[in-house]
């Protein structure tokens, strides 16, 4: 039986998610909202129902929560966000550097069994090393993209991605960290498939075997 | 419960308090038999070697005092300031007690929260205490702390049915669970992927089920009036917190699809993938964006109220933008003279009568019925003008009034009631008209036959 209070709350949260796209961990209100959703299963399900009713799916990935259009409605006209190929090239590159790297690290960790007797307490995570999210220096980005774009264009790309919360930088000289949109707005499965597809095509075009592995 | 007895070879196992003598550190006048926890502390001594690494001092008396402190704290809920510890452990001198607390803190038996300088027992210490009190170490499995604490509680409740042991173990279990609930909140708030994966591996659900099972067993043994009931309620609350956190984390892990990602990984290195992105054409990248990057679009982002509000405000704004403001002095007001005659019924009446009598010679008369049609077409206004005529009449002297210098007398017929006494309405009206009392003024109704006579100017 539906609870009117939960329904109203779910509707308000769904509206907030549709408006912002994803929750910002740096925002206190969004952070409280995230904890509320994670700790309240019925509310989470109700929000997902609300979003599904208008063609969106609630996604969470690596501690970030947001919405993406359902596949059935993707072809009805996408929101380009004003991003052109230069932005996308940088976005995909950063996704590989910041998110995909984290995915692979987590997946590898999952595959290894914990050593017996290492666990001191149920929630004792103090010894967890290398858990900080990957980051990349702006100088590396400039060094990589300067072959194709001017510095001004790269700055504009970074500013656009920063504005749309794909990346997070306190100051322009600070290291670049993946923002909530880079985790949530990008479908990891299809992005990986796409990037691997690019690599595979590049490999097939080359006469020699790729150094990174076998497709 | 059976425990190995002490052996004289181990200095820790020697009896530190021969009968009649008290170890150093007790308050003046306090004897071991006065201390409630003394025997229990002594019962722990046979396994002192197992705890030697945790207790820095080689003095068994020091160990005993520490155990006294620990047991006392373990029986009490909440966090402890130094003052509270002194109040709880009055059997030990304050200075000695402070030293013990420092030692326990250094030995990690106590955890200090810097925010308010309060201590609480380390969950690991609680587990050791619970185990010392109620468990056989040889039969313990290398499970995690919570399960072992639960087993200890189960064991203690089974072999030692007195409420005291049960209450103490419940307190320990509660402290452990509350610690875990607090950490679960931290994980849910800032958990890193690796933390969450570890959380998932440790099967919190199964562990909590074990605790639930133990609690159910205990609840069967305890009635609702038991002093432990409140603790059991708090235990359930702490478990609910952990379960909610676990549910949220489990959902996160389930939706990450990490295994699927791993299976689709074609074995390319990150640098190879980055190179592929850099060498892709713009068309390929646009295709990738359409397939993998999506941003929500809200179909209706404006409400009816907003539409109405914007319509109102923007219309003004547009009008203001089209016609820039230029100052123009306001038009001068037109000061036309007031036409008193047109507006004032009395003035109109006086004017109409003056006009009428001006047309006749002195000594001639005319009827009100000849003037009334120029003033009004209806009965109501006719009656009003008759009333005004009466007022005009009243303003004169000896039935003579002057209008524009012309003397005028107004005559009205006297009442002739005898004429109409036996007649019906219409016949009475006709009779009065015939007698010269009333005039029929058509749509203006019946009115008294008022005669206006112009007098000579010398009146």
Coordinates of C-alpha atoms in Angstrom, one line a residue, chain B residues 1 20-21 53 85 96 98 127 132 155 172 193 204 217 230 239 326 333 355-357 391 412 416 421 431 450:
Chain B
X1 CA 31.8 -23.3 32.3
X20 CA 43.4 -10.5 54.8
X21 CA 45.6 -8.3 52.6
X53 CA 50.1 -8.7 25.0
X85 CA 34.5 6.8 35.6
X96 CA 45.3 5.6 40.6
X98 CA 43.3 8.1 36.3
X127 CA 34.6 -9.0 22.7
X132 CA 36.6 -14.2 29.1
X155 CA 26.7 -19.4 25.3
X172 CA 28.5 -5.7 25.2
X193 CA 34.2 1.2 -3.9
X204 CA 26.5 -8.6 7.0
X217 CA 16.3 -16.9 22.2
X230 CA 15.2 -1.7 27.1
X239 CA 20.3 -3.6 13.9
X326 CA 9.5 60.6 -22.7
X333 CA -7.7 70.5 -16.3
X355 CA -40.5 81.0 -17.8
X356 CA -44.2 80.0 -17.6
X357 CA -45.4 83.0 -15.7
X391 CA -41.0 73.9 -0.3
X412 CA -54.1 74.6 -3.7
X416 CA -63.1 68.0 -0.1
X421 CA -66.7 59.5 0.8
X431 CA -65.1 63.2 -9.1
X450 CA -52.2 73.7 -8.1

